[in-house]
Amino acid sequence: MSDITASEETRLGLARSLEEAPARRELNRMSPRKRLGLTGKHTLLIVLSLLTLAPIVLLLSTTFKTGTDVKVNPFGLFTSFSFENIAKAWTDGHFSDYVLNSVLLSVPSTLLVIVLSTMAGYAFARLPFRGRTVAFYTVVLGLLVPFFTYMIPLFFQLRSLGLLDTLVGVILVLTSTGVSFGTFFMRAFFTDLPTELEQAARIDGASEWQIFYRVMLPLVGSGISALAVFTFLQTWNNFLVPLLYLPGGDFRPLTTGLYQFTSGRELDIGPLAAATLITILPVLVLFVAMQKQVAQGFISGAVKG
């Protein structure tokens, strides 16, 4: 049994060496100037990675240190371990409520943007109707209009409709700010799909809804995944919309909750670091888990668009 294992390891090692041999030969054939440039690029990437990771490591260290250790040795990394700061931020800072409010705002907004953008993108890409081009560029015009230009009139409009300081009102605002990009993004995916698919489905007697739902929609899964992650990150991290349209504070999400936590009180670095970690941790986990789908979706959309 051991001889078979050793033999397999030898074959795997030989195969690995054969695979790496072309890369080594290519590296050996490089001129010193080209090799120096490649080394410089790698060094720059390593430095940028360290600069990006350093604040996150310091944030983690500060979060899980005791309050006394934070004051005595603020830049010492992981010199102690305690959940004291997280417990203080979670209970005293009411971040348990803020997390729930962020979920109640981000999840419905993301779902609405995906549904509306996917259906609109399909309509603009595959359905011939009069004024389609004008209607599409009218929707895309929303990308060119800054939110700051209409945020004050929108405040009074929401108040007149009774939607100010409500979850429904803020969800509608967050959805409206994401539909323009979502429609533009999903249209690129539907435009590139072959027309033979829908023609074959029509010959088989499929309705327009069945063509969209059963034939076309499964083929743009990477685009939907990328749009979902991007929209969720945007809505989760949005600060201005909840600050303006939730003045009462009953449905305050994490972004405005973190702002409230740091104002009007003595600055305590430990709980503040814990509150920051609670705010960014869900989006970090989501992006790390879905980074392959996001990259694939955006690359495909760029090529197809």
CSV table of C-alpha atoms in Angstrom, one decimal:
chain,number,residue,atom,x,y,z
A,1,MET,CA,0.0,0.0,0.0
A,2,SER,CA,2.8,2.3,0.9
A,3,ASP,CA,4.6,1.5,-2.4
A,4,ILE,CA,1.5,2.4,-4.4
A,5,THR,CA,1.2,5.7,-2.5
A,6,ALA,CA,4.9,6.5,-3.1
A,7,SER,CA,4.5,5.7,-6.7
A,8,GLU,CA,1.5,7.9,-7.1
A,9,GLU,CA,3.3,10.7,-5.3
A,10,THR,CA,6.2,10.4,-7.6
A,11,ARG,CA,4.0,10.5,-10.7
A,12,LEU,CA,2.2,13.6,-9.3
A,13,GLY,CA,5.5,15.3,-8.6
A,14,LEU,CA,6.7,14.5,-12.1
A,15,ALA,CA,3.5,15.9,-13.6
A,16,ARG,CA,3.7,19.0,-11.5
A,17,SER,CA,7.3,19.5,-12.6
A,18,LEU,CA,6.4,19.1,-16.3
A,19,GLU,CA,3.6,21.7,-15.8
A,20,GLU,CA,5.9,24.2,-14.1
A,21,ALA,CA,8.8,23.7,-16.6
A,22,PRO,CA,7.3,26.0,-19.3
A,23,ALA,CA,6.9,28.8,-16.8
A,24,ARG,CA,10.4,28.4,-15.5
A,25,ARG,CA,11.8,28.4,-19.1
A,26,GLU,CA,9.7,31.6,-19.8
A,27,LEU,CA,11.1,33.2,-16.7
A,28,ASN,CA,14.7,32.2,-17.7
A,29,ARG,CA,14.3,33.7,-21.1
A,30,MET,CA,13.2,37.1,-19.7
A,31,SER,CA,15.6,39.9,-20.1
A,32,PRO,CA,17.0,41.5,-16.9
A,33,ARG,CA,14.9,44.6,-17.6
A,34,LYS,CA,11.7,42.7,-18.0
A,35,ARG,CA,12.4,40.6,-14.9
A,36,LEU,CA,13.1,43.7,-12.9
A,37,GLY,CA,9.8,45.2,-14.0
A,38,LEU,CA,7.9,42.1,-13.0
A,39,THR,CA,9.6,42.1,-9.6
A,40,GLY,CA,8.7,45.7,-9.2
A,41,LYS,CA,5.0,45.0,-10.0
A,42,HIS,CA,4.9,42.1,-7.5
A,43,THR,CA,6.5,44.3,-4.8
A,44,LEU,CA,4.0,47.1,-5.4
A,45,LEU,CA,1.1,44.6,-5.2
A,46,ILE,CA,2.5,43.2,-1.9
A,47,VAL,CA,2.9,46.7,-0.5
A,48,LEU,CA,-0.6,47.7,-1.5
A,49,SER,CA,-2.0,44.5,0.0
A,50,LEU,CA,-0.2,45.2,3.3
A,51,LEU,CA,-1.6,48.8,3.3
A,52,THR,CA,-5.1,47.5,2.8
A,53,LEU,CA,-4.9,44.7,5.4
A,54,ALA,CA,-3.1,46.8,8.1
A,55,PRO,CA,-6.3,48.8,9.2
A,56,ILE,CA,-8.3,45.6,9.2
A,57,VAL,CA,-5.8,43.8,11.4
A,58,LEU,CA,-5.6,46.8,13.8
A,59,LEU,CA,-9.4,46.9,13.9
A,60,LEU,CA,-9.7,43.3,14.8
A,61,SER,CA,-6.9,43.6,17.4
A,62,THR,CA,-8.6,46.6,19.0
A,63,THR,CA,-12.0,45.0,19.0
A,64,PHE,CA,-10.9,41.9,20.9
A,65,LYS,CA,-8.7,43.6,23.4
A,66,THR,CA,-9.8,44.6,26.9
A,67,GLY,CA,-10.7,48.3,27.5
A,68,THR,CA,-7.7,48.8,29.7
A,69,ASP,CA,-5.3,47.3,27.2
A,70,VAL,CA,-6.8,49.5,24.4
A,71,LYS,CA,-6.0,52.6,26.5
A,72,VAL,CA,-2.5,51.5,27.6
A,73,ASN,CA,-1.3,49.9,24.4
A,74,PRO,CA,-3.6,51.0,21.5
A,75,PHE,CA,-1.3,49.9,18.7
A,76,GLY,CA,-0.3,46.6,20.3
A,77,LEU,CA,-1.6,43.7,18.2
A,78,PHE,CA,-3.6,41.0,20.0
A,79,THR,CA,-2.0,41.6,23.4
A,80,SER,CA,-5.2,40.5,25.1
A,81,PHE,CA,-8.5,38.8,24.3
A,82,SER,CA,-11.9,39.8,25.4
A,83,PHE,CA,-15.5,40.2,24.1
A,84,GLU,CA,-16.0,43.2,26.3
A,85,ASN,CA,-16.0,45.7,23.5
A,86,ILE,CA,-18.4,43.7,21.3
A,87,ALA,CA,-20.8,43.2,24.2
A,88,LYS,CA,-20.8,46.9,25.0
A,89,ALA,CA,-21.4,47.9,21.4
A,90,TRP,CA,-24.1,45.3,20.9
A,91,THR,CA,-26.1,46.2,24.0
A,92,ASP,CA,-25.3,49.7,25.0
A,93,GLY,CA,-24.9,50.9,21.4
A,94,HIS,CA,-28.1,49.1,20.3
A,95,PHE,CA,-26.3,47.6,17.4
A,96,SER,CA,-28.5,44.5,17.6
A,97,ASP,CA,-31.4,46.8,16.5
A,98,TYR,CA,-29.3,48.4,13.8
A,99,VAL,CA,-28.3,45.1,12.3
A,100,LEU,CA,-32.0,44.1,12.0
A,101,ASN,CA,-32.9,47.5,10.5
A,102,SER,CA,-30.1,47.2,7.9
A,103,VAL,CA,-31.4,43.8,6.9
A,104,LEU,CA,-34.9,45.1,6.6
A,105,LEU,CA,-33.7,47.9,4.3
A,106,SER,CA,-31.1,46.1,2.2
A,107,VAL,CA,-32.7,42.7,1.5
A,108,PRO,CA,-36.1,44.1,0.1
A,109,SER,CA,-34.3,46.9,-1.8
A,110,THR,CA,-31.9,44.3,-3.4
A,111,LEU,CA,-34.7,42.0,-4.4
A,112,LEU,CA,-36.7,44.8,-5.9
A,113,VAL,CA,-33.7,46.1,-7.9
A,114,ILE,CA,-33.0,42.5,-9.2
A,115,VAL,CA,-36.6,41.9,-10.2
A,116,LEU,CA,-37.2,45.2,-11.9
A,117,SER,CA,-33.8,45.4,-13.5
A,118,THR,CA,-33.9,41.9,-14.9
A,119,MET,CA,-37.4,42.3,-16.4
A,120,ALA,CA,-36.6,45.8,-17.8
A,121,GLY,CA,-33.2,44.6,-19.2
A,122,TYR,CA,-35.0,41.7,-20.9
A,123,ALA,CA,-37.7,44.0,-22.3
A,124,PHE,CA,-35.2,46.5,-23.7
A,125,ALA,CA,-33.0,43.8,-25.1
A,126,ARG,CA,-35.4,41.3,-26.6
A,127,LEU,CA,-38.9,42.9,-27.0
A,128,PRO,CA,-39.4,45.1,-30.1
A,129,PHE,CA,-41.7,48.0,-29.2
A,130,ARG,CA,-42.1,51.6,-30.4
A,131,GLY,CA,-39.9,54.0,-28.5
A,132,ARG,CA,-37.7,51.3,-27.0
A,133,THR,CA,-34.4,53.2,-27.5
A,134,VAL,CA,-35.8,56.5,-26.1
A,135,ALA,CA,-37.3,54.7,-23.1
A,136,PHE,CA,-34.0,52.9,-22.4
A,137,TYR,CA,-31.9,56.1,-22.5
A,138,THR,CA,-34.5,57.8,-20.3
A,139,VAL,CA,-34.0,55.1,-17.7
A,140,VAL,CA,-30.2,55.2,-18.1
A,141,LEU,CA,-30.3,59.0,-17.6
A,142,GLY,CA,-30.8,58.2,-14.0
A,143,LEU,CA,-27.1,57.3,-13.9
A,144,LEU,CA,-26.2,60.8,-14.9
A,145,VAL,CA,-28.3,62.7,-12.4
A,146,PRO,CA,-26.7,63.1,-9.0
A,147,PHE,CA,-28.8,62.2,-6.0
A,148,PHE,CA,-27.9,65.5,-4.4
A,149,THR,CA,-29.9,67.4,-7.1
A,150,TYR,CA,-33.3,65.9,-6.0
A,151,MET,CA,-32.8,64.7,-2.4
A,152,ILE,CA,-34.5,67.8,-0.9
A,153,PRO,CA,-37.6,67.8,-3.2
A,154,LEU,CA,-37.8,64.0,-2.6
A,155,PHE,CA,-37.9,64.7,1.2
A,156,PHE,CA,-41.0,66.9,0.8
A,157,GLN,CA,-42.6,64.4,-1.6
A,158,LEU,CA,-42.2,61.5,0.8
A,159,ARG,CA,-43.6,63.7,3.6
A,160,SER,CA,-46.7,64.6,1.6
A,161,LEU,CA,-47.2,60.9,0.8
A,162,GLY,CA,-46.9,59.9,4.4
A,163,LEU,CA,-43.8,57.7,3.6
A,164,LEU,CA,-41.2,59.8,5.5
A,165,ASP,CA,-39.6,58.0,8.4
A,166,THR,CA,-40.9,54.6,7.2
A,167,LEU,CA,-39.1,51.5,6.0
A,168,VAL,CA,-41.3,51.5,2.8
A,169,GLY,CA,-40.3,55.0,1.9
A,170,VAL,CA,-36.6,54.4,2.2
A,171,ILE,CA,-36.8,51.0,0.4
A,172,LEU,CA,-38.5,52.7,-2.5
A,173,VAL,CA,-35.8,55.4,-2.6
A,174,LEU,CA,-33.0,52.8,-2.4
A,175,THR,CA,-34.6,50.8,-5.2
A,176,SER,CA,-35.1,53.8,-7.4
A,177,THR,CA,-31.4,54.7,-7.1
A,178,GLY,CA,-30.3,51.2,-8.2
A,179,VAL,CA,-32.7,50.4,-11.0
A,180,SER,CA,-30.9,52.6,-13.7
A,181,PHE,CA,-27.6,50.8,-13.3
A,182,GLY,CA,-29.3,47.4,-12.9
A,183,THR,CA,-31.3,47.8,-16.1
A,184,PHE,CA,-28.2,48.9,-18.1
A,185,PHE,CA,-26.2,46.0,-16.6
A,186,MET,CA,-28.8,43.3,-17.3
A,187,ARG,CA,-29.6,44.5,-20.8
A,188,ALA,CA,-26.0,43.8,-21.8
A,189,PHE,CA,-26.4,40.1,-20.8
A,190,PHE,CA,-29.8,39.6,-22.5
A,191,THR,CA,-28.6,41.4,-25.7
A,192,ASP,CA,-25.8,38.8,-26.2
A,193,LEU,CA,-28.0,35.7,-26.0
A,194,PRO,CA,-28.7,34.0,-29.3
A,195,THR,CA,-32.1,34.7,-30.9
A,196,GLU,CA,-32.3,31.0,-31.9
A,197,LEU,CA,-33.2,30.1,-28.3
A,198,GLU,CA,-36.3,32.3,-28.2
A,199,GLN,CA,-37.3,31.4,-31.7
A,200,ALA,CA,-37.2,27.7,-30.9
A,201,ALA,CA,-39.2,28.3,-27.7
A,202,ARG,CA,-41.8,30.2,-29.7
A,203,ILE,CA,-42.1,27.4,-32.2
A,204,ASP,CA,-42.7,25.0,-29.3
A,205,GLY,CA,-45.6,27.2,-28.2
A,206,ALA,CA,-43.9,29.0,-25.2
A,207,SER,CA,-45.4,32.3,-24.1
A,208,GLU,CA,-43.3,35.4,-23.7
A,209,TRP,CA,-43.2,34.9,-19.9
A,210,GLN,CA,-42.1,31.3,-20.3
A,211,ILE,CA,-39.3,32.3,-22.7
A,212,PHE,CA,-38.1,34.9,-20.2
A,213,TYR,CA,-38.5,32.7,-17.1
A,214,ARG,CA,-37.5,29.3,-18.3
A,215,VAL,CA,-35.1,30.0,-21.2
A,216,MET,CA,-33.4,33.3,-20.8
A,217,LEU,CA,-33.3,33.9,-17.1
A,218,PRO,CA,-31.1,30.8,-16.3
A,219,LEU,CA,-28.5,31.9,-18.8
A,220,VAL,CA,-27.8,35.2,-17.0
A,221,GLY,CA,-27.3,33.8,-13.6
A,222,SER,CA,-23.8,35.2,-13.3
A,223,GLY,CA,-25.1,38.7,-14.1
A,224,ILE,CA,-27.9,38.4,-11.5
A,225,SER,CA,-25.4,37.3,-8.8
A,226,ALA,CA,-23.0,40.1,-9.5
A,227,LEU,CA,-25.9,42.7,-9.5
A,228,ALA,CA,-27.3,41.3,-6.3
A,229,VAL,CA,-23.9,41.5,-4.5
A,230,PHE,CA,-23.2,45.0,-5.8
A,231,THR,CA,-26.7,46.3,-5.0
A,232,PHE,CA,-26.6,44.8,-1.5
A,233,LEU,CA,-23.2,46.4,-0.8
A,234,GLN,CA,-24.6,49.7,-2.0
A,235,THR,CA,-27.7,49.7,0.1
A,236,TRP,CA,-26.0,48.2,3.2
A,237,ASN,CA,-23.3,51.0,3.2
A,238,ASN,CA,-25.7,53.8,2.2
A,239,PHE,CA,-25.5,56.6,4.8
A,240,LEU,CA,-27.2,59.6,3.3
A,241,VAL,CA,-30.6,58.1,2.4
A,242,PRO,CA,-31.4,56.7,5.9
A,243,LEU,CA,-30.0,59.9,7.5
A,244,LEU,CA,-32.4,62.1,5.4
A,245,TYR,CA,-35.5,60.0,5.3
A,246,LEU,CA,-35.5,58.3,8.7
A,247,PRO,CA,-35.3,61.4,10.9
A,248,GLY,CA,-37.1,59.8,13.8
A,249,GLY,CA,-34.4,57.2,14.4
A,250,ASP,CA,-36.8,54.3,14.9
A,251,PHE,CA,-35.5,52.3,11.9
A,252,ARG,CA,-31.9,53.6,12.1
A,253,PRO,CA,-29.5,51.2,10.2
A,254,LEU,CA,-25.9,50.4,10.9
A,255,THR,CA,-24.4,53.3,9.0
A,256,THR,CA,-26.4,56.0,10.8
A,257,GLY,CA,-26.3,54.0,14.0
A,258,LEU,CA,-22.5,54.1,13.9
A,259,TYR,CA,-22.6,57.9,13.4
A,260,GLN,CA,-25.0,58.2,16.3
A,261,PHE,CA,-22.7,56.0,18.4
A,262,THR,CA,-19.7,58.3,18.0
A,263,SER,CA,-21.5,61.6,18.6
A,264,GLY,CA,-22.5,63.2,21.8
A,265,ARG,CA,-20.4,61.0,24.0
A,266,GLU,CA,-16.8,60.4,25.1
A,267,LEU,CA,-15.0,58.6,22.4
A,268,ASP,CA,-14.2,55.0,23.5
A,269,ILE,CA,-11.9,53.4,21.0
A,270,GLY,CA,-12.7,49.8,21.9
A,271,PRO,CA,-16.5,49.8,21.5
A,272,LEU,CA,-16.1,52.0,18.5
A,273,ALA,CA,-13.8,49.5,16.8
A,274,ALA,CA,-16.3,46.7,17.7
A,275,ALA,CA,-19.2,48.7,16.3
A,276,THR,CA,-17.2,49.3,13.1
A,277,LEU,CA,-16.5,45.6,12.8
A,278,ILE,CA,-20.1,44.7,13.3
A,279,THR,CA,-21.0,47.2,10.5
A,280,ILE,CA,-18.5,45.9,7.9
A,281,LEU,CA,-18.3,42.2,8.7
A,282,PRO,CA,-21.5,41.1,6.8
A,283,VAL,CA,-20.5,42.8,3.6
A,284,LEU,CA,-16.9,41.4,3.9
A,285,VAL,CA,-18.2,37.9,4.4
A,286,LEU,CA,-20.7,38.3,1.5
A,287,PHE,CA,-18.0,39.6,-0.9
A,288,VAL,CA,-15.5,37.0,0.0
A,289,ALA,CA,-18.1,34.2,-0.5
A,290,MET,CA,-19.3,35.6,-3.8
A,291,GLN,CA,-16.2,37.2,-5.2
A,292,LYS,CA,-15.9,34.6,-8.0
A,293,GLN,CA,-19.5,35.2,-9.2
A,294,VAL,CA,-19.0,39.0,-8.9
A,295,ALA,CA,-15.8,39.0,-11.0
A,296,GLN,CA,-17.3,36.6,-13.6
A,297,GLY,CA,-20.5,38.7,-13.8
A,298,PHE,CA,-18.8,42.1,-14.2
A,299,ILE,CA,-16.2,40.7,-16.7
A,300,SER,CA,-19.0,39.1,-18.8
A,301,GLY,CA,-21.0,42.2,-18.6
A,302,ALA,CA,-18.1,44.4,-19.8
A,303,VAL,CA,-17.3,42.0,-22.7
A,304,LYS,CA,-21.0,41.7,-23.7
A,305,GLY,CA,-21.8,45.4,-23.3
